């Protein structure tokens, strides 16, 4: 399967090319281990001299087929699945950073990622500087240090739905000799392929639109294969210098454009786990087969709901990049010409208390710690996903205390609108 196929075709058929007599559907390879005939054959796998499956913590055929589909959708050279989106964000960064290193990240990112960077990775000795993604190139550039290893941002931020200027971020990252990592969860590769705008590595919480049915937590990392690690060899010794845990193998020399993903699989997965279950990969693949149809419907429904909310007197403000008046509309037209996502952020007159009352009155839309699945759902980030953040961190992360995150599903939009109307007391 090649990149030349359109995203809709890749959603349905990418990643798995059965040969004569093989299963038409990606088979669930529910096995921890794989058999070999000689001790020598197995030894060669452990030395990375031969490619092959030996233990599902590192690689599994079902998971690999689904990773290959996501890599093809993103237009990358290689991909891997992880057990969650958190693991994907963590591995994407840890594959480049160790204690004493530094990362620059947009401040407007998912609260869990913010925590991971600001608290947990800090404890591991990796420092993060958060920047306003809308600031000038010069201002963002001032956050970089000699030990900075990557720049991170979200195509469409959760929950503020701010659109990242990917080309600007790529210019800044490359100007400082580091890769740009983009979390493309909300946009999905159906609506935006960050590699086409200069990003180097893409991450996903596949838990969201990709799975789409709220069945399986999962993540993915895809590498464009474009970043030249050897050109900055001193900055990325983990990739460009011998790995003692593989008898001195050097990833860039042994694997070329696949070096980054190979290292993440054979070193990070080997040592830290976080591998997905084959059954979950199978369910994710079923979701991916209809991703292009669902994303289109999510965007159509969300635009109708955003238009309704922005014309309603009880609504104080609405953020949805698809709205012509939105502050990110110009960036959305550039990076997301076919639609942004199904998530809308808005506030009601009456603030936080009114937000809670409104949410408790919804009947069709459920209060769930989730976003981006087929069913319309709603959440108050300041009380739920982002409750660990201080008021200042909330502001930095673009989360107003009254922000309601409405994840518009693929039901009939008239029923969604009726539910919102009754909850507003109309
Ligand atoms: N990235 C984004 C944009 C998210 O919205 C989330 C979860 O909400 C994550 C990463 C983390 O993913 P997961 O919940 O699958 O660990």
Short mmCIF file of C-alpha atoms and ligand atoms in Angstrom, two decimals:
data_model
loop_
_atom_site.label_atom_id
_atom_site.label_comp_id
_atom_site.label_asym_id
_atom_site.label_seq_id
_atom_site.Cartn_x
_atom_site.Cartn_y
_atom_site.Cartn_z
CA UNK A 1 0.00 0.00 0.00
CA UNK A 2 1.59 3.32 -0.99
CA UNK A 3 1.09 6.95 -0.03
CA UNK A 4 -0.37 7.68 -3.43
CA UNK A 5 -3.72 6.28 -2.33
CA UNK A 6 -6.19 8.81 -0.94
CA UNK A 7 -6.87 8.94 2.82
CA UNK A 8 -10.33 7.37 2.43
CA UNK A 9 -8.83 4.38 0.63
CA UNK A 10 -6.05 4.05 3.20
CA UNK A 11 -8.62 4.16 6.01
CA UNK A 12 -10.35 1.14 4.51
CA UNK A 13 -7.48 -0.85 3.04
CA UNK A 14 -4.15 0.50 4.31
CA UNK A 15 -1.65 -1.51 6.30
CA UNK A 16 -2.85 -5.03 5.50
CA UNK A 17 -2.31 -6.69 2.14
CA UNK A 18 -3.38 -10.31 2.47
CA UNK A 19 -1.76 -12.77 0.13
CA UNK A 20 -3.42 -15.78 -1.43
CA UNK A 21 -5.65 -17.59 1.04
CA UNK A 22 -4.94 -15.19 3.92
CA UNK A 23 -7.55 -13.55 6.10
CA UNK A 24 -9.23 -10.59 4.34
CA UNK A 25 -9.59 -8.77 7.65
CA UNK A 26 -6.54 -7.99 9.80
CA UNK A 27 -6.30 -11.13 11.96
CA UNK A 28 -6.05 -10.90 15.74
CA UNK A 29 -2.73 -12.47 16.56
CA UNK A 30 -3.42 -13.11 20.25
CA UNK A 31 -0.06 -14.61 21.09
CA UNK A 32 2.70 -13.35 23.34
CA UNK A 33 5.37 -15.41 21.61
CA UNK A 34 6.48 -16.63 18.19
CA UNK A 35 8.17 -19.92 17.37
CA UNK A 36 11.63 -20.43 15.82
CA UNK A 37 13.47 -23.54 14.72
CA UNK A 38 16.96 -22.88 15.94
CA UNK A 39 18.56 -21.04 18.78
CA UNK A 40 20.64 -19.14 16.24
CA UNK A 41 17.50 -17.78 14.52
CA UNK A 42 16.25 -16.41 17.82
CA UNK A 43 19.65 -14.97 18.72
CA UNK A 44 19.79 -13.03 15.46
CA UNK A 45 16.45 -11.40 16.32
CA UNK A 46 17.77 -10.29 19.70
CA UNK A 47 20.79 -8.74 18.00
CA UNK A 48 18.50 -6.92 15.52
CA UNK A 49 20.32 -8.70 12.71
CA UNK A 50 17.08 -10.23 11.41
CA UNK A 51 13.61 -8.69 11.47
CA UNK A 52 10.85 -10.83 12.94
CA UNK A 53 8.41 -11.23 15.77
CA UNK A 54 9.54 -12.80 19.00
CA UNK A 55 7.64 -11.19 21.88
CA UNK A 56 4.49 -9.05 21.77
CA UNK A 57 5.86 -6.49 24.24
CA UNK A 58 8.06 -5.33 21.34
CA UNK A 59 6.06 -6.15 18.24
CA UNK A 60 2.97 -8.05 17.17
CA UNK A 61 1.61 -8.61 13.64
CA UNK A 62 -1.89 -7.23 14.39
CA UNK A 63 -0.51 -4.11 16.03
CA UNK A 64 2.02 -3.63 13.23
CA UNK A 65 -0.61 -3.84 10.49
CA UNK A 66 -2.64 -1.13 12.21
CA UNK A 67 0.47 0.99 12.84
CA UNK A 68 1.31 0.67 9.14
CA UNK A 69 -2.18 1.96 8.24
CA UNK A 70 -1.75 5.01 10.49
CA UNK A 71 1.76 5.62 9.11
CA UNK A 72 0.40 5.47 5.56
CA UNK A 73 -2.42 7.88 6.46
CA UNK A 74 0.09 10.35 7.89
CA UNK A 75 2.50 9.86 4.99
CA UNK A 76 5.31 8.67 7.28
CA UNK A 77 8.01 6.04 6.84
CA UNK A 78 7.23 4.06 9.99
CA UNK A 79 4.77 3.92 12.85
CA UNK A 80 4.13 2.13 16.10
CA UNK A 81 1.18 1.67 18.41
CA UNK A 82 1.32 2.29 22.14
CA UNK A 83 -1.06 1.28 24.90
CA UNK A 84 -2.34 4.86 25.29
CA UNK A 85 -1.97 8.35 23.91
CA UNK A 86 -0.05 9.27 27.06
CA UNK A 87 2.48 6.54 26.30
CA UNK A 88 2.79 7.88 22.74
CA UNK A 89 3.54 11.43 23.95
CA UNK A 90 5.96 10.11 26.58
CA UNK A 91 7.84 7.81 24.21
CA UNK A 92 7.95 10.40 21.42
CA UNK A 93 9.83 12.74 23.75
CA UNK A 94 11.80 10.18 25.77
CA UNK A 95 13.18 8.75 22.54
CA UNK A 96 15.11 12.04 22.21
CA UNK A 97 15.52 13.38 25.75
CA UNK A 98 17.26 12.10 28.85
CA UNK A 99 18.03 13.67 32.23
CA UNK A 100 19.61 17.09 31.73
CA UNK A 101 17.77 17.76 28.47
CA UNK A 102 15.14 20.32 27.66
CA UNK A 103 11.94 20.47 25.61
CA UNK A 104 9.93 23.44 24.32
CA UNK A 105 6.18 22.91 24.15
CA UNK A 106 3.14 24.93 23.32
CA UNK A 107 1.30 25.70 26.55
CA UNK A 108 -2.07 24.99 24.95
CA UNK A 109 -1.97 21.21 25.00
CA UNK A 110 -4.03 18.43 26.58
CA UNK A 111 -3.92 18.65 30.40
CA UNK A 112 -2.52 15.12 30.74
CA UNK A 113 0.36 15.95 28.42
CA UNK A 114 0.95 19.20 30.31
CA UNK A 115 1.18 17.23 33.57
CA UNK A 116 3.46 14.64 31.98
CA UNK A 117 5.84 17.36 30.82
CA UNK A 118 5.58 19.79 33.74
CA UNK A 119 5.60 17.31 36.63
CA UNK A 120 6.60 13.76 35.74
CA UNK A 121 9.28 14.43 33.14
CA UNK A 122 10.62 17.22 35.29
CA UNK A 123 11.14 14.65 38.07
CA UNK A 124 13.06 12.59 35.54
CA UNK A 125 15.37 15.53 34.90
CA UNK A 126 13.86 16.74 31.62
CA UNK A 127 12.88 20.39 31.81
CA UNK A 128 10.11 21.89 29.71
CA UNK A 129 9.51 25.51 28.77
CA UNK A 130 5.92 26.23 27.77
CA UNK A 131 5.36 28.91 25.15
CA UNK A 132 2.41 30.80 23.75
CA UNK A 133 2.01 29.14 20.35
CA UNK A 134 0.67 32.37 18.88
CA UNK A 135 3.77 34.36 19.90
CA UNK A 136 6.26 35.53 17.30
CA UNK A 137 9.03 33.27 16.00
CA UNK A 138 11.58 35.41 17.84
CA UNK A 139 9.76 35.12 21.15
CA UNK A 140 9.28 31.35 20.88
CA UNK A 141 12.89 31.00 19.73
CA UNK A 142 14.08 32.62 22.97
CA UNK A 143 12.79 29.56 24.89
CA UNK A 144 15.38 27.32 23.22
CA UNK A 145 18.60 26.32 24.99
CA UNK A 146 21.68 24.43 23.83
CA UNK A 147 20.22 21.26 25.42
CA UNK A 148 16.75 21.58 23.80
CA UNK A 149 15.84 18.37 21.96
CA UNK A 150 12.40 18.98 20.44
CA UNK A 151 9.47 21.34 19.96
CA UNK A 152 5.96 20.02 20.71
CA UNK A 153 2.44 21.20 19.86
CA UNK A 154 -1.10 19.98 19.03
CA UNK A 155 -2.63 20.53 15.59
CA UNK A 156 -5.89 21.45 17.31
CA UNK A 157 -5.50 21.85 21.04
CA UNK A 158 -7.58 20.04 23.63
CA UNK A 159 -9.74 21.61 25.00
CA UNK A 160 -9.30 25.16 23.67
CA UNK A 161 -9.48 24.14 19.95
CA UNK A 162 -6.67 26.52 19.02
CA UNK A 163 -5.07 25.77 15.65
CA UNK A 164 -1.29 25.43 15.54
CA UNK A 165 0.66 27.29 12.87
CA UNK A 166 2.57 24.14 11.93
CA UNK A 167 4.81 25.78 9.31
CA UNK A 168 5.88 28.45 11.79
CA UNK A 169 6.61 25.83 14.47
CA UNK A 170 8.56 23.70 11.95
CA UNK A 171 10.68 26.72 10.95
CA UNK A 172 11.46 27.50 14.59
CA UNK A 173 12.31 23.87 15.43
CA UNK A 174 14.51 23.36 12.38
CA UNK A 175 16.20 26.73 12.93
CA UNK A 176 17.35 25.32 16.28
CA UNK A 177 18.32 21.92 14.88
CA UNK A 178 15.53 19.95 16.55
CA UNK A 179 12.46 18.07 15.27
CA UNK A 180 8.86 19.23 15.56
CA UNK A 181 6.55 16.72 17.25
CA UNK A 182 2.84 17.29 16.60
CA UNK A 183 -0.03 15.62 18.42
CA UNK A 184 -2.54 15.22 15.59
CA UNK A 185 -5.30 13.59 17.65
CA UNK A 186 -8.13 16.08 17.09
CA UNK A 187 -7.50 16.78 13.41
CA UNK A 188 -6.72 13.17 12.41
CA UNK A 189 -4.81 12.58 9.15
CA UNK A 190 -8.14 12.80 7.32
CA UNK A 191 -8.22 16.56 7.93
CA UNK A 192 -4.52 17.41 8.36
CA UNK A 193 -1.24 15.67 7.67
CA UNK A 194 1.36 17.66 9.64
CA UNK A 195 4.30 16.15 7.69
CA UNK A 196 3.08 18.06 4.63
CA UNK A 197 3.72 21.26 6.61
CA UNK A 198 7.15 20.38 7.97
CA UNK A 199 6.45 18.41 11.16
CA UNK A 200 8.85 15.52 11.75
CA UNK A 201 7.03 13.25 14.17
CA UNK A 202 3.32 12.84 14.78
CA UNK A 203 1.61 11.37 17.84
CA UNK A 204 -1.97 10.30 18.44
CA UNK A 205 -4.31 9.33 21.15
CA UNK A 206 -6.05 6.71 18.99
CA UNK A 207 -8.58 6.50 21.83
CA UNK A 208 -10.32 9.47 20.19
CA UNK A 209 -11.59 9.74 16.59
CA UNK A 210 -9.43 6.90 15.27
CA UNK A 211 -11.08 4.31 17.48
CA UNK A 212 -14.14 6.50 17.41
CA UNK A 213 -16.42 4.22 19.40
CA UNK A 214 -14.90 4.60 22.87
CA UNK A 215 -13.86 0.95 23.08
CA UNK A 216 -10.05 1.01 23.42
CA UNK A 217 -7.45 3.30 24.93
CA UNK A 218 -4.45 3.51 22.61
CA UNK A 219 -1.81 5.68 21.01
CA UNK A 220 0.43 5.88 17.98
CA UNK A 221 3.70 7.49 16.93
CA UNK A 222 4.61 8.06 13.29
CA UNK A 223 7.96 9.28 11.95
CA UNK A 224 8.20 11.22 8.69
CA UNK A 225 11.75 9.93 8.28
CA UNK A 226 12.74 13.46 7.25
CA UNK A 227 14.72 14.74 10.23
CA UNK A 228 18.46 14.39 9.67
CA UNK A 229 19.68 13.08 13.04
CA UNK A 230 23.23 12.68 11.74
CA UNK A 231 23.37 16.38 10.83
CA UNK A 232 22.91 17.09 14.56
CA UNK A 233 24.71 14.01 15.79
CA UNK A 234 25.96 15.53 19.06
CA UNK A 235 22.47 16.61 20.03
CA UNK A 236 20.95 13.14 19.53
CA UNK A 237 23.52 10.64 20.86
CA UNK A 238 20.77 8.09 21.57
CA UNK A 239 20.22 7.75 17.83
CA UNK A 240 23.66 8.47 16.45
CA UNK A 241 25.97 6.75 18.94
CA UNK A 242 26.30 3.04 19.79
CA UNK A 243 23.63 1.53 22.06
CA UNK A 244 25.36 -0.68 24.65
CA UNK A 245 22.13 -2.65 25.14
CA UNK A 246 22.47 -3.91 21.53
CA UNK A 247 26.21 -4.64 21.47
CA UNK A 248 27.05 -1.16 20.25
CA UNK A 249 24.57 -0.94 17.38
CA UNK A 250 23.97 2.63 16.09
CA UNK A 251 20.34 3.23 15.05
CA UNK A 252 20.95 5.82 12.35
CA UNK A 253 23.61 3.64 10.72
CA UNK A 254 21.68 0.38 10.96
CA UNK A 255 18.17 1.66 10.15
CA UNK A 256 18.52 4.95 8.24
CA UNK A 257 15.16 6.73 7.97
CA UNK A 258 13.58 4.13 10.27
CA UNK A 259 16.03 4.86 13.09
CA UNK A 260 13.66 6.83 15.33
CA UNK A 261 10.77 4.32 15.36
CA UNK A 262 13.12 1.34 15.53
CA UNK A 263 14.79 2.79 18.62
CA UNK A 264 11.43 3.54 20.25
CA UNK A 265 10.29 -0.05 19.65
CA UNK A 266 13.40 -2.06 20.42
CA UNK A 267 14.64 0.07 23.30
CA UNK A 268 11.71 1.93 24.92
CA UNK A 269 9.05 -0.77 24.40
CA UNK A 270 11.53 -3.44 25.43
CA UNK A 271 12.44 -1.61 28.64
CA UNK A 272 9.22 0.17 29.57
CA UNK A 273 6.40 -1.87 28.06
CA UNK A 274 3.26 0.16 27.19
CA UNK A 275 2.50 -2.15 24.30
CA UNK A 276 -1.09 -2.34 23.04
CA UNK A 277 -3.20 -5.49 23.18
CA UNK A 278 -3.69 -7.11 19.75
CA UNK A 279 -7.45 -7.14 20.41
CA UNK A 280 -7.41 -3.38 20.97
CA UNK A 281 -5.43 -2.90 17.75
CA UNK A 282 -8.09 -4.94 15.93
CA UNK A 283 -10.87 -2.73 17.35
CA UNK A 284 -8.87 0.38 16.46
CA UNK A 285 -8.62 -0.89 12.90
CA UNK A 286 -12.40 -1.27 12.67
CA UNK A 287 -12.67 2.36 13.76
CA UNK A 288 -10.09 3.46 11.21
CA UNK A 289 -12.07 1.83 8.40
CA UNK A 290 -14.80 4.47 8.79
CA UNK A 291 -12.67 7.36 10.07
CA UNK A 292 -13.03 9.41 6.87
CA UNK A 293 -16.84 9.14 6.96
CA UNK A 294 -17.20 9.86 10.65
CA UNK A 295 -14.80 12.82 10.68
CA UNK A 296 -16.78 14.46 7.89
CA UNK A 297 -20.04 14.05 9.81
CA UNK A 298 -18.48 15.22 13.10
CA UNK A 299 -17.33 18.40 11.36
CA UNK A 300 -20.68 19.06 9.65
CA UNK A 301 -22.60 18.57 12.90
CA UNK A 302 -20.13 20.63 14.96
CA UNK A 303 -20.31 23.56 12.56
CA UNK A 304 -24.13 23.59 12.83
CA UNK A 305 -23.95 23.46 16.63
CA UNK A 306 -21.23 26.14 16.78
CA UNK A 307 -23.34 28.40 14.56
CA UNK A 308 -26.35 27.87 16.81
CA UNK A 309 -24.36 28.57 19.98
CA UNK A 310 -22.72 31.69 18.61
CA UNK A 311 -26.14 33.13 17.76
CA UNK A 312 -27.61 32.45 21.21
CA UNK A 313 -27.89 35.22 23.83
CA UNK A 314 -27.22 32.85 26.72
CA UNK A 315 -23.84 31.95 25.28
CA UNK A 316 -20.96 34.26 26.27
CA UNK A 317 -18.38 33.01 23.81
CA UNK A 318 -17.71 30.18 21.35
CA UNK A 319 -14.41 28.83 20.02
CA UNK A 320 -14.66 26.70 16.91
CA UNK A 321 -12.12 27.16 14.13
CA UNK A 322 -14.73 26.39 11.49
CA UNK A 323 -16.66 29.58 12.37
CA UNK A 324 -15.72 32.45 10.02
CA UNK A 325 -15.33 34.87 12.97
CA UNK A 326 -13.12 32.54 14.99
CA UNK A 327 -9.64 33.76 15.82
CA UNK A 328 -8.16 30.57 14.32
CA UNK A 329 -10.31 30.55 11.20
CA UNK A 330 -7.52 31.71 8.88
CA UNK A 331 -5.16 29.00 10.19
CA UNK A 332 -7.98 26.44 9.93
CA UNK A 333 -8.57 27.37 6.30
CA UNK A 334 -4.90 26.84 5.61
CA UNK A 335 -4.23 23.64 7.56
CA UNK A 336 -7.75 22.17 7.82
CA UNK A 337 -9.52 23.07 4.58
CA UNK A 338 -11.90 20.10 4.75
CA UNK A 339 -13.00 20.72 8.33
CA UNK A 340 -11.39 20.87 11.77
CA UNK A 341 -12.99 18.48 14.29
CA UNK A 342 -16.17 17.84 16.25
CA UNK A 343 -15.05 19.60 19.41
CA UNK A 344 -16.39 23.01 20.39
CA UNK A 345 -15.32 25.08 23.40
CA UNK A 346 -17.78 27.62 24.74
CA UNK A 347 -18.85 29.52 27.84
CA UNK A 348 -22.27 30.54 29.10
CA UNK A 349 -23.32 33.86 30.58
CA UNK A 350 -23.44 32.99 34.28
CA UNK A 351 -20.00 31.41 34.13
CA UNK A 352 -18.91 28.27 35.90
CA UNK A 353 -22.13 27.67 37.88
CA UNK A 354 -24.24 27.99 34.78
CA UNK A 355 -21.87 25.62 32.94
CA UNK A 356 -22.45 22.95 35.57
CA UNK A 357 -26.24 23.49 35.53
CA UNK A 358 -26.33 23.30 31.72
CA UNK A 359 -24.28 20.10 31.63
CA UNK A 360 -26.41 18.43 34.28
CA UNK A 361 -29.53 19.25 32.21
CA UNK A 362 -28.33 17.58 29.02
CA UNK A 363 -30.10 14.31 28.20
CA UNK A 364 -28.65 13.08 24.91
CA UNK A 365 -25.13 14.42 25.48
CA UNK A 366 -23.46 12.52 28.30
CA UNK A 367 -20.95 13.80 30.83
CA UNK A 368 -17.96 11.54 30.23
CA UNK A 369 -14.19 11.78 30.56
CA UNK A 370 -13.85 11.39 26.87
CA UNK A 371 -13.93 13.32 23.70
CA UNK A 372 -14.11 12.58 20.00
CA UNK A 373 -16.28 9.50 19.83
CA UNK A 374 -19.48 8.80 17.92
CA UNK A 375 -21.73 9.87 20.83
CA UNK A 376 -22.11 13.52 21.73
CA UNK A 377 -20.44 14.16 25.06
CA UNK A 378 -19.59 17.05 27.30
CA UNK A 379 -17.04 17.90 29.97
CA UNK A 380 -16.02 20.83 32.16
CA UNK A 381 -12.20 20.69 31.95
CA UNK A 382 -11.55 22.98 34.94
CA UNK A 383 -13.52 20.53 37.15
CA UNK A 384 -12.44 17.32 35.44
CA UNK A 385 -9.49 16.68 33.07
CA UNK A 386 -7.56 19.81 34.06
CA UNK A 387 -8.42 19.96 37.76
CA UNK A 388 -4.75 19.40 38.76
CA UNK A 389 -3.74 22.67 37.10
CA UNK A 390 -3.55 25.92 39.03
CA UNK A 391 -5.57 28.93 37.81
CA UNK A 392 -2.43 30.30 36.20
CA UNK A 393 -1.67 26.99 34.46
CA UNK A 394 -5.31 26.81 33.36
CA UNK A 395 -5.01 30.24 31.78
CA UNK A 396 -1.71 29.25 30.15
CA UNK A 397 -3.29 26.08 28.78
CA UNK A 398 -6.12 28.15 27.27
CA UNK A 399 -8.73 26.73 29.65
CA UNK A 400 -11.16 29.37 30.92
CA UNK A 401 -12.87 28.38 34.19
CA UNK A 402 -16.26 28.48 32.44
CA UNK A 403 -15.09 26.50 29.38
CA UNK A 404 -17.50 23.73 28.37
CA UNK A 405 -16.00 21.19 26.01
CA UNK A 406 -18.72 19.82 23.78
CA UNK A 407 -17.71 16.87 21.64
CA UNK A 408 -20.31 16.76 18.90
CA UNK A 409 -21.10 13.22 17.78
CA UNK A 410 -22.47 11.76 14.58
CA UNK A 411 -26.11 11.51 15.66
CA UNK A 412 -28.77 13.51 13.78
CA UNK A 413 -27.77 17.11 14.38
CA UNK A 414 -31.40 18.16 14.99
CA UNK A 415 -31.54 15.86 18.02
CA UNK A 416 -28.24 17.28 19.32
CA UNK A 417 -29.55 20.83 18.88
CA UNK A 418 -32.85 19.98 20.61
CA UNK A 419 -30.92 18.62 23.59
CA UNK A 420 -28.82 21.79 23.83
CA UNK A 421 -31.92 23.99 23.48
CA UNK A 422 -33.75 22.25 26.32
CA UNK A 423 -30.66 22.36 28.56
CA UNK A 424 -30.43 26.11 27.90
CA UNK A 425 -34.11 26.38 28.96
CA UNK A 426 -35.35 27.40 25.51
N1 LIG B 1 -3.36 13.89 23.31
C1 LIG B 1 -4.57 14.48 23.24
C2 LIG B 1 -4.79 15.63 22.31
C3 LIG B 1 -5.62 14.02 24.02
O1 LIG B 1 -6.82 14.60 23.93
C4 LIG B 1 -5.39 12.94 24.92
C5 LIG B 1 -6.46 12.42 25.80
O2 LIG B 1 -7.49 13.04 25.97
C6 LIG B 1 -4.11 12.37 24.97
C7 LIG B 1 -3.12 12.86 24.15
C8 LIG B 1 -3.82 11.22 25.88
O3 LIG B 1 -4.37 10.07 25.31
P1 LIG B 1 -4.91 8.80 26.13
O4 LIG B 1 -6.08 9.23 26.94
O5 LIG B 1 -5.23 7.83 25.03
O6 LIG B 1 -3.78 8.32 26.98
#
